[in-house]
PDB file of C-alpha atoms and ligand atoms in Angstrom:
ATOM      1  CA  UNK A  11     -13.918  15.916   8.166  1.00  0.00           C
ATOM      2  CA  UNK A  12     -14.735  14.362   4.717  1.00  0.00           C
ATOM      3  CA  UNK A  13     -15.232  10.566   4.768  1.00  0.00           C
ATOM      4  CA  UNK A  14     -13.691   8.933   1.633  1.00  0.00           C
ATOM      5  CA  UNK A  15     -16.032   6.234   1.724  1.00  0.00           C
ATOM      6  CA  UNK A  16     -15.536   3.920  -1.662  1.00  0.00           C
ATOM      7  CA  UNK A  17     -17.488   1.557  -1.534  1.00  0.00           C
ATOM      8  CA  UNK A  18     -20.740   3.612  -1.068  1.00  0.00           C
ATOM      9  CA  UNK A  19     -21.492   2.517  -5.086  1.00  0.00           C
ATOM     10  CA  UNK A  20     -20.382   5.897  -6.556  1.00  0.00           C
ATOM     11  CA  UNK A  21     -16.937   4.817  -5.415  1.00  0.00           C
ATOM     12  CA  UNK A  22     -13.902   7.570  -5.561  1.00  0.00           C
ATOM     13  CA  UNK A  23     -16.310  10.121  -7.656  1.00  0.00           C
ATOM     14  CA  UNK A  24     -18.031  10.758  -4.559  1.00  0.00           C
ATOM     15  CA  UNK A  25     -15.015  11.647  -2.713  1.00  0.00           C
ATOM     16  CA  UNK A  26     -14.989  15.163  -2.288  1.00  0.00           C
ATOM     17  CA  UNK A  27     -12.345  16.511  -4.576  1.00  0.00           C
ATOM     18  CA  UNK A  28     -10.648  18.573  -2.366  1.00  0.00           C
ATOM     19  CA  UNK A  29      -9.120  15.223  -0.500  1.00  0.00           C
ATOM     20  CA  UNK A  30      -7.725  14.119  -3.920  1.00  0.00           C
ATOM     21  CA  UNK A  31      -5.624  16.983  -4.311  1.00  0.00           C
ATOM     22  CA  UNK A  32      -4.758  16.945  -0.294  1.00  0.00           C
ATOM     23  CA  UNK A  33      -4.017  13.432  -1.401  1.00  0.00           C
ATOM     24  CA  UNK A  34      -1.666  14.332  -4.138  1.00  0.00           C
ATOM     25  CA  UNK A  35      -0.169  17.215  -2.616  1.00  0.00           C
ATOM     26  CA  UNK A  36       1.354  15.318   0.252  1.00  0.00           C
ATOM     27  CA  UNK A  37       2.770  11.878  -1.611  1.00  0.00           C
ATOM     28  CA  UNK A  38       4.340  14.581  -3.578  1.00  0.00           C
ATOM     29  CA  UNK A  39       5.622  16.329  -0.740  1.00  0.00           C
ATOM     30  CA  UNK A  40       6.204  13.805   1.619  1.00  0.00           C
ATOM     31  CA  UNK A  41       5.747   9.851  -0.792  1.00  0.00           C
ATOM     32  CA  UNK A  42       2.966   9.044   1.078  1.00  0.00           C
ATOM     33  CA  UNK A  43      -0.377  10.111   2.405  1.00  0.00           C
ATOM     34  CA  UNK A  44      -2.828   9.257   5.230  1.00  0.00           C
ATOM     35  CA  UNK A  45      -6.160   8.734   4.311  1.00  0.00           C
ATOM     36  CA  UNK A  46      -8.404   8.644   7.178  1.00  0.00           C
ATOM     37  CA  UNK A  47     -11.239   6.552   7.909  1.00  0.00           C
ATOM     38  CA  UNK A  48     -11.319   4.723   4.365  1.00  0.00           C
ATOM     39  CA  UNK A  49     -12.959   1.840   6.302  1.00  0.00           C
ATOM     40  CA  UNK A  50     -15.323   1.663   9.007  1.00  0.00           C
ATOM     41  CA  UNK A  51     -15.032  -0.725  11.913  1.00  0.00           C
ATOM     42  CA  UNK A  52     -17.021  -3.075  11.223  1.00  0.00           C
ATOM     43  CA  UNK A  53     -15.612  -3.506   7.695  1.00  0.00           C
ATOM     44  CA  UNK A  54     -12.265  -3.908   9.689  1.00  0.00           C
ATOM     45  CA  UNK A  55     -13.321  -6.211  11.982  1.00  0.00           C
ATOM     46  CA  UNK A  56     -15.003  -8.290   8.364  1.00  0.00           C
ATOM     47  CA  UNK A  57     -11.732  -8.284   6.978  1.00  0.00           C
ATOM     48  CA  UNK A  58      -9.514  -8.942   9.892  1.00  0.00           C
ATOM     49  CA  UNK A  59     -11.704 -11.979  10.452  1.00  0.00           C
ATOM     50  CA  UNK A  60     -10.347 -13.373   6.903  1.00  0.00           C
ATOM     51  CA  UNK A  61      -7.442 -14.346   8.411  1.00  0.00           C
ATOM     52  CA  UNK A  62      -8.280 -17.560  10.025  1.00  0.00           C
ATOM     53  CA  UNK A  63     -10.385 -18.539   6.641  1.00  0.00           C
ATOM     54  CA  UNK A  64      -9.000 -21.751   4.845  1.00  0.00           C
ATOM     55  CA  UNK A  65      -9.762 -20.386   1.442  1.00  0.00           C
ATOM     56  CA  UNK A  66      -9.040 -17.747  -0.632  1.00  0.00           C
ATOM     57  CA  UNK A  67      -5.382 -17.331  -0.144  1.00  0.00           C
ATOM     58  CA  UNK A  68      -2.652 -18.493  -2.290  1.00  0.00           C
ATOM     59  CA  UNK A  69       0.115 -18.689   0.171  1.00  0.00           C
ATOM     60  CA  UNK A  70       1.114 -17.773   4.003  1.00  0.00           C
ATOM     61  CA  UNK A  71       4.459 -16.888   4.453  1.00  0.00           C
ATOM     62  CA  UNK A  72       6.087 -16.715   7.775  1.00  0.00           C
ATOM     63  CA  UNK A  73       8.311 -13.897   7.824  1.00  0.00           C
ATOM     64  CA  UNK A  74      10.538 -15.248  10.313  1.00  0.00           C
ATOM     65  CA  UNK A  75      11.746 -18.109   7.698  1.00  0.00           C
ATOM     66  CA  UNK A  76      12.718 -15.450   4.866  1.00  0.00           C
ATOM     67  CA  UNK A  77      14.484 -13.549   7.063  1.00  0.00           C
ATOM     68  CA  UNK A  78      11.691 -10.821   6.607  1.00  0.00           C
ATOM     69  CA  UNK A  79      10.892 -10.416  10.457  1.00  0.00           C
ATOM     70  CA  UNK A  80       8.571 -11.808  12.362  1.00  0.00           C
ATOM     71  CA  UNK A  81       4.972 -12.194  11.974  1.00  0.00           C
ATOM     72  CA  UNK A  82       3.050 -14.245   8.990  1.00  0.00           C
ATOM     73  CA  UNK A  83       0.814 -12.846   6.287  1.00  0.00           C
ATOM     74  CA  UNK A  84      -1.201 -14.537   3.283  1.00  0.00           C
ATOM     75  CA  UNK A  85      -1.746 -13.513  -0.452  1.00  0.00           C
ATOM     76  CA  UNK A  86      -4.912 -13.616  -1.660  1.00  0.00           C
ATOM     77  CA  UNK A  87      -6.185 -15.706  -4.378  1.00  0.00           C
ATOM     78  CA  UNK A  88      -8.282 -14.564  -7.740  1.00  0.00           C
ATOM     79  CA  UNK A  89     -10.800 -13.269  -6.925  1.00  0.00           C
ATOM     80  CA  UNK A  90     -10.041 -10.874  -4.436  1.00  0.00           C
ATOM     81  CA  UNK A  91     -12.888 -10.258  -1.888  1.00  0.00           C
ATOM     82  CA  UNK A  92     -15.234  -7.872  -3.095  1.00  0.00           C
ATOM     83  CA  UNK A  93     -14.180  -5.125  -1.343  1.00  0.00           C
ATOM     84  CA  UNK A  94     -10.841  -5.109  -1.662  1.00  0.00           C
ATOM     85  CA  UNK A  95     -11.219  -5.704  -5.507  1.00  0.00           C
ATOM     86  CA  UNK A  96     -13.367  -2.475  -5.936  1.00  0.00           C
ATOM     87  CA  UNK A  97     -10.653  -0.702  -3.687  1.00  0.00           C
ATOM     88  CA  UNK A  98      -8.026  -1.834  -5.871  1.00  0.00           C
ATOM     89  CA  UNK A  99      -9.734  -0.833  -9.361  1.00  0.00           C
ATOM     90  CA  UNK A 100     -10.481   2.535  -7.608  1.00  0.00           C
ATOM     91  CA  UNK A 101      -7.817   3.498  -5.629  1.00  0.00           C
ATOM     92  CA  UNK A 102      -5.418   2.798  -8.410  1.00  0.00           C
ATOM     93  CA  UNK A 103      -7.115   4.946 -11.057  1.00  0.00           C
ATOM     94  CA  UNK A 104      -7.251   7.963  -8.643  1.00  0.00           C
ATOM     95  CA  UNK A 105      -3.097   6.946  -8.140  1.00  0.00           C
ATOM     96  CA  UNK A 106      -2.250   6.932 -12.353  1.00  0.00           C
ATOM     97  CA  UNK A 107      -2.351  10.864 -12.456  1.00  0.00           C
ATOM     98  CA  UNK A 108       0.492  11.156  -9.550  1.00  0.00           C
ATOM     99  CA  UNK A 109       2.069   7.781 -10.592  1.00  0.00           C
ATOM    100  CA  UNK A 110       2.846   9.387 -14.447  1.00  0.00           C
ATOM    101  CA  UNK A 111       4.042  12.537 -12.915  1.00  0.00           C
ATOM    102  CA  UNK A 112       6.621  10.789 -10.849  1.00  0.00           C
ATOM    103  CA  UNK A 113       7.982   8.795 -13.621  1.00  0.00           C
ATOM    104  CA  UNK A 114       8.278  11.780 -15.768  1.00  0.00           C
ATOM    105  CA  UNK A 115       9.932  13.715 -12.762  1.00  0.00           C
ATOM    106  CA  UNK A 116      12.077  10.602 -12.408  1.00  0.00           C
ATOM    107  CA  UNK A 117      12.988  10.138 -16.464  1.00  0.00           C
ATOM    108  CA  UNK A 118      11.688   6.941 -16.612  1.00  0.00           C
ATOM    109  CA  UNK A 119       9.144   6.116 -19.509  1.00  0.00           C
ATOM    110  CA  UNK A 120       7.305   3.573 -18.650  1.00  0.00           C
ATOM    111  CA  UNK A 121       3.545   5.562 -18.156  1.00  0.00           C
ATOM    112  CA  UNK A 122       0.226   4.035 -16.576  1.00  0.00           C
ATOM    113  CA  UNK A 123      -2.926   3.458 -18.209  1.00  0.00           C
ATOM    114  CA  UNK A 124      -6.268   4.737 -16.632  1.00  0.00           C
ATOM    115  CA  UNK A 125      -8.034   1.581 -15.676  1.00  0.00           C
ATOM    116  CA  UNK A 126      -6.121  -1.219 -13.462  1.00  0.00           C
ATOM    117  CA  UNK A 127      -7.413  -4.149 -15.631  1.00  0.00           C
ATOM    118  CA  UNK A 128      -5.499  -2.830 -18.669  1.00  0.00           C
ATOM    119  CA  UNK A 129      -1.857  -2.387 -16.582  1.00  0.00           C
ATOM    120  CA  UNK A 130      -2.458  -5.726 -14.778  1.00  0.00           C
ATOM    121  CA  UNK A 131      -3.271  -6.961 -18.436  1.00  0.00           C
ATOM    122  CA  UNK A 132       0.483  -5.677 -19.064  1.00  0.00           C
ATOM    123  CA  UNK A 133       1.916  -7.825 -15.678  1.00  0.00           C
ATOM    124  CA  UNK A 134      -0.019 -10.808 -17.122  1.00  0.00           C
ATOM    125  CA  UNK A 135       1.865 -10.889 -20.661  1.00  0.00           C
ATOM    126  CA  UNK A 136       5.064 -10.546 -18.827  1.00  0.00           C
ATOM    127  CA  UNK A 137       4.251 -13.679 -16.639  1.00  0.00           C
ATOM    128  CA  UNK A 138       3.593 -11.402 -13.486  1.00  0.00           C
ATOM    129  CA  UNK A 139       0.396 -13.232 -13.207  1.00  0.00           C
ATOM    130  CA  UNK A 140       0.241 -13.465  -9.353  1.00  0.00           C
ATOM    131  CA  UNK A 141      -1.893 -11.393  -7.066  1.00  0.00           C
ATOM    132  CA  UNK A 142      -0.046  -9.571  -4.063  1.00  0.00           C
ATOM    133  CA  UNK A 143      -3.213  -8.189  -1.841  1.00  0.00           C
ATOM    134  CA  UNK A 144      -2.194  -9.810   1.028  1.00  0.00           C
ATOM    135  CA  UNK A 145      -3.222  -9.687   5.000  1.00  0.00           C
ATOM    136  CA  UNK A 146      -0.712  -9.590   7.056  1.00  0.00           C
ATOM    137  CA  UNK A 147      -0.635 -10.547  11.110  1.00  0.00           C
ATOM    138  CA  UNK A 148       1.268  -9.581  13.892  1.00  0.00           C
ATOM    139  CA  UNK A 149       1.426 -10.420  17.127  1.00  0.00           C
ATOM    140  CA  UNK A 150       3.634  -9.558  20.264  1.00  0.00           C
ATOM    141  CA  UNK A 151       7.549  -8.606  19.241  1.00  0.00           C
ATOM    142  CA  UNK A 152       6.718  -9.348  16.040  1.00  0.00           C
ATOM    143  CA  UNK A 153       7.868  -6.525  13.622  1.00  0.00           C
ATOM    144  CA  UNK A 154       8.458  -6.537   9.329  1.00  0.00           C
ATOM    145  CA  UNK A 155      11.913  -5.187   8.047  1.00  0.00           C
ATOM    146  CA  UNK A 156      12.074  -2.192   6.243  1.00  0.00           C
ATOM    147  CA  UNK A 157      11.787  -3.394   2.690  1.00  0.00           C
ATOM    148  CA  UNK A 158      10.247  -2.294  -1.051  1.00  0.00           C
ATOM    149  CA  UNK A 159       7.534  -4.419  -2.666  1.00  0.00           C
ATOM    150  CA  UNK A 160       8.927  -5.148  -6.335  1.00  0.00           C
ATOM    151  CA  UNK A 161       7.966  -8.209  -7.345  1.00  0.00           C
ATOM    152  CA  UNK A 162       8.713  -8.264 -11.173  1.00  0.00           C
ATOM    153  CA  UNK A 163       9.760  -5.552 -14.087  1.00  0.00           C
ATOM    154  CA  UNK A 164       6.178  -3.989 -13.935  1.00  0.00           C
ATOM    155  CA  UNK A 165       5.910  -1.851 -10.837  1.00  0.00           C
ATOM    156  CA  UNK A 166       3.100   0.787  -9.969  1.00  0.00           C
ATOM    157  CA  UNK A 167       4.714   3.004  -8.439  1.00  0.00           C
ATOM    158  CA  UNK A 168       2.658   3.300  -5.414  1.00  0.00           C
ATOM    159  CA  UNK A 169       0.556   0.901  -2.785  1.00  0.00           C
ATOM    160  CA  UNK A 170      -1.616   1.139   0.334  1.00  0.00           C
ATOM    161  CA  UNK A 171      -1.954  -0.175   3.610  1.00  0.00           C
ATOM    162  CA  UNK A 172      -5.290  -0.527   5.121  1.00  0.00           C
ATOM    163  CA  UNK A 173      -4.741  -0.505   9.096  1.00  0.00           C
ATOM    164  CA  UNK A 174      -7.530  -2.973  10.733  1.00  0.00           C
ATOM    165  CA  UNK A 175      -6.861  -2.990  14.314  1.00  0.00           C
ATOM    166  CA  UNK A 176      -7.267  -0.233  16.927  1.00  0.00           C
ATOM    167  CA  UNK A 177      -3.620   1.295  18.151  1.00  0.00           C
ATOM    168  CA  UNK A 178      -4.055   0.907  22.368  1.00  0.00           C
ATOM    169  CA  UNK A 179      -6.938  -1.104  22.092  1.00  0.00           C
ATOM    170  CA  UNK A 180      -5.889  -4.220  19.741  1.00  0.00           C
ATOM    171  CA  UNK A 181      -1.942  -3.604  19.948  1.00  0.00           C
ATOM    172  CA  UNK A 182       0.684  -1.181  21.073  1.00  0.00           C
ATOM    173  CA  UNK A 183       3.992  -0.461  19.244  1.00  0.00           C
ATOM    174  CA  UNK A 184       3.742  -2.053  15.557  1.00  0.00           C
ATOM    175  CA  UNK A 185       3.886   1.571  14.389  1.00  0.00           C
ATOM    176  CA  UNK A 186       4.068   2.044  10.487  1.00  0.00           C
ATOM    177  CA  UNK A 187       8.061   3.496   9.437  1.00  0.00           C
ATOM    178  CA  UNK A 188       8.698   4.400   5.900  1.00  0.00           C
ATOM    179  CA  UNK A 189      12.532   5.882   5.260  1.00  0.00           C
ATOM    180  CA  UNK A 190      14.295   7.726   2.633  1.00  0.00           C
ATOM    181  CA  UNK A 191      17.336   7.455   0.760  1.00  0.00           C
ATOM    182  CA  UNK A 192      18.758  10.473  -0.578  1.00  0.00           C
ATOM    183  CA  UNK A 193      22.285  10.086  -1.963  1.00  0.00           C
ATOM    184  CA  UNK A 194      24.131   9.537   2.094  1.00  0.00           C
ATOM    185  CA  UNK A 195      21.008  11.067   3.455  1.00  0.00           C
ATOM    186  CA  UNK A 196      18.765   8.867   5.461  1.00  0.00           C
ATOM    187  CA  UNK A 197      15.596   9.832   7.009  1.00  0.00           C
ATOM    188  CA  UNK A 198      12.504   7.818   8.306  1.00  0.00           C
ATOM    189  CA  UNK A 199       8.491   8.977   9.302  1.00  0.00           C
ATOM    190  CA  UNK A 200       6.248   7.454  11.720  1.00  0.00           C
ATOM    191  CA  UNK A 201       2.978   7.369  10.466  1.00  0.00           C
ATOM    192  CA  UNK A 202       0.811   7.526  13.364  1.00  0.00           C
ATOM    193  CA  UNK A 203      -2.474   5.808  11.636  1.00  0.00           C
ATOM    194  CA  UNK A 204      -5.938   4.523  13.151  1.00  0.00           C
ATOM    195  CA  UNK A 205      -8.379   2.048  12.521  1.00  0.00           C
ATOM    196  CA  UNK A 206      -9.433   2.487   9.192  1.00  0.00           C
ATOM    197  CA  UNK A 207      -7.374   4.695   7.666  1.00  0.00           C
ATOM    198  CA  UNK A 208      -5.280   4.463   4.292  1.00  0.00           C
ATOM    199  CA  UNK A 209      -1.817   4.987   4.280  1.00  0.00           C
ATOM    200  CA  UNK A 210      -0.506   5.426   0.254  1.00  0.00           C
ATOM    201  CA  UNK A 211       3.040   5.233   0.037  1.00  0.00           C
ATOM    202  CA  UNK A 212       5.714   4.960  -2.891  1.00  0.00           C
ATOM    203  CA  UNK A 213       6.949   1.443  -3.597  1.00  0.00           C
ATOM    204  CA  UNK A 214      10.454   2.139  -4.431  1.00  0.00           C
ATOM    205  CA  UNK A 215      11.613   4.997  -4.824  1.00  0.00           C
ATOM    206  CA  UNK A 216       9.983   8.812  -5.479  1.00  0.00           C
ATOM    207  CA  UNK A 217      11.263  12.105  -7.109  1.00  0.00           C
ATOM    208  CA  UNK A 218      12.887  14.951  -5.069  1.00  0.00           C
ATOM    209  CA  UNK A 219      13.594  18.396  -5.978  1.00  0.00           C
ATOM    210  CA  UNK A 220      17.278  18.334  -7.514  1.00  0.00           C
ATOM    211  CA  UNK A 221      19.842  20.252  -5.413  1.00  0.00           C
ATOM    212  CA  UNK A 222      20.295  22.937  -8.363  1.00  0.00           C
ATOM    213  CA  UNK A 223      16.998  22.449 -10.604  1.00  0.00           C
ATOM    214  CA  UNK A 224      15.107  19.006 -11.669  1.00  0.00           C
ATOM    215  CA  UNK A 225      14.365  15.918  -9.823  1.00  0.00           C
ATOM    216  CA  UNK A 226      16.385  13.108  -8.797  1.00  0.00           C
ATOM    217  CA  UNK A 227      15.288   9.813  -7.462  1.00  0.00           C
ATOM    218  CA  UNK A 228      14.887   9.065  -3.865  1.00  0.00           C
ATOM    219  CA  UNK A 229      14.955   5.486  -2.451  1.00  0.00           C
ATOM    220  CA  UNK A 230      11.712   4.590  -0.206  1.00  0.00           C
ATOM    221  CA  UNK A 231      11.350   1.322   2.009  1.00  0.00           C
ATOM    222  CA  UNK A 232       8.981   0.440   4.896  1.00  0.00           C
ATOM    223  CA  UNK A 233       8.261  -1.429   7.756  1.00  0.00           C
ATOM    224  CA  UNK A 234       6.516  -1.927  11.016  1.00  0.00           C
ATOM    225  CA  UNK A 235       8.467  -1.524  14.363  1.00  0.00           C
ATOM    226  CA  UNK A 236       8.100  -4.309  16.924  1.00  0.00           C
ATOM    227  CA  UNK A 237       4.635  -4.499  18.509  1.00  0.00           C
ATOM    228  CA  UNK A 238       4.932  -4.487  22.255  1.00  0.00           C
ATOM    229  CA  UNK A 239       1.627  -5.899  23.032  1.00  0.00           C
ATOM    230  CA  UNK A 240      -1.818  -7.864  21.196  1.00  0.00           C
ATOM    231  CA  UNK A 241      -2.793  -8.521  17.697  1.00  0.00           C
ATOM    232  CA  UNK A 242      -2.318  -6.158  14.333  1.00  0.00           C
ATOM    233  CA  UNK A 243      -3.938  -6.713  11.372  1.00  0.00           C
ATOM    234  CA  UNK A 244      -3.069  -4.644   7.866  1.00  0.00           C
ATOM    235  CA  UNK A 245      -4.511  -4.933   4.131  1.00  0.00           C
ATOM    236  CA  UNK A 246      -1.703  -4.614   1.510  1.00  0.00           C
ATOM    237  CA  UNK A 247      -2.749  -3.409  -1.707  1.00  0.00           C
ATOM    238  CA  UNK A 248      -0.499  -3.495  -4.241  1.00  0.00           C
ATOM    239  CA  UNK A 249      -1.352  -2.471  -7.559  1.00  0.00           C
ATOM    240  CA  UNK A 250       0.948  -4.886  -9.653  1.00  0.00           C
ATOM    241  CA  UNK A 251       0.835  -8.726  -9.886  1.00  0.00           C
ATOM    242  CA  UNK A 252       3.998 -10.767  -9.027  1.00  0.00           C
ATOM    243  CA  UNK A 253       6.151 -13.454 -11.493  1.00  0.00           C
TER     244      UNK A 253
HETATM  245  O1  AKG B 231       1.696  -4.057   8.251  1.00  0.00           O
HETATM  246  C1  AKG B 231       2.005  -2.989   7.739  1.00  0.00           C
HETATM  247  O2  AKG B 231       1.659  -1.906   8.199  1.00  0.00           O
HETATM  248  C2  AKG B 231       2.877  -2.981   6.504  1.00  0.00           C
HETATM  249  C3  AKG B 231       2.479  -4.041   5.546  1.00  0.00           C
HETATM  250  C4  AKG B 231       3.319  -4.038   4.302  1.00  0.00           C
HETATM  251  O3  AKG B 231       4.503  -4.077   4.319  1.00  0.00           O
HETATM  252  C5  AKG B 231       2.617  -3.949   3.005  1.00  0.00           C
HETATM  253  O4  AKG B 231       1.382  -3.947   2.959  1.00  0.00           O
HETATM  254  O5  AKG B 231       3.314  -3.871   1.994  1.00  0.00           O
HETATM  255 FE1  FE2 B 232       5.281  -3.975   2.304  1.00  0.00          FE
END
């Protein structure tokens, strides 16, 4: 199997090709994609440890309090750790060919540019100035509600989760649930994800092939289902900035 490893300084364009499409393929297919072993362990041990660090965050929330579920999780402050900066800048620019294509499946005409500084450029002159990488912590019967990550007019269209902890090992349960709402037509996936591995997913909603011809627009949310035992840790990277 192909490692996507980014951050081995010829980021994405080392990537073998063939994983891209894979890539698109199935968020076209399905509105999300696994992408395995983005991280190694140590890198998700590195990041996990952030946690616990007084700086670098803007805010913790407690999910319990906003009626999110339960858990806690912190945004990140300018400037993001290295890593997850260079994972940002990268991962979106291989996401603005499939993020386009939605939106012109979808009839909307708002279109992405090629390099994240310039769209973040276009959150920051409409007061989205906020960053929303966050880390997020969970801990026994702790869960997050299914839910959609707009946090202003500008949305990218899609985000990923970075899983840090080991499924069996770390935690059991907390398993990753994304659902879709298709006129009275609910469904929901499990995505059964390991250390290190990506999981892109569509923020809000995604096009589906029209009943007749065309594409109509499908309503995505996700969550986590209650973890039944020890500690999980995720990376959220979302591509826009928040009012
Ligand atoms: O912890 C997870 O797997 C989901 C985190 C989440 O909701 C997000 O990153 O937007
Ligand atoms: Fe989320």
């Amino acid at each position: 199997m192909h490692n996507l490893r980014l951050f081995d300084n010829e980021a994405c364009e080392s990537a073998p090709p063939c994983q891209w499409t894979q890539m698109e393929h199935q968020l076209d297919e399905h509105g999300c994609a696994r992408l395995p072993g983005l991280l190694d362990a140590q890198q998700c041990r590195d990041l996990a440890a952030l946690y616990t660090r007084e700086d670098g965050f803007r805010s913790r929330i407690v999910m319990a309090r906003h009626g999110f579920g339960r858990g806690e999780y912190r945004y990140f402050d300018y400037p993001l750790p290295p890593l997850l900066q260079r994972l940002r800048e990268q991962l979106y620019s291989r996401l603005v060919p499939v993020a386009n294509r939605w939106n012109q499946r979808m009839g909307l005409d708002v279109r992405y540019p090629d390099r994240l500084q310039d769209f973040l450029a276009r959150c920051h002159a409409h007061g989205q100035l906020r960053p929303t990488p966050l880390i997020l912590q969970y801990g026994e019967g702790d869960y997050n509600c299914l839910h959609q990550d707009v946090y202003g007019e500008h949305v990218f269209p899609l985000q990923v989760v970075l899983l840090l902890s080991r499924p069996g090992q770390d935690f059991a349960g907390g398993e990753f649930v994304i659902t879709q709402a298709d006129g009275d037509r609910q469904r929901a996936d499990v995505m059964a994800l390991d250390q290190g591995d990506a999981l892109v997913l569509a923020v809000r909603h995604r096009p589906v092939p029209g009943r007749r011809s065309g594409y109509r627009r499908a309503a995505m949310r996700h969550g986590v289902s209650r973890v039944r035992s020890g500690h999980r840790h995720t990376v959220g990277l979302i591509f826009h900035d928040a009012l």
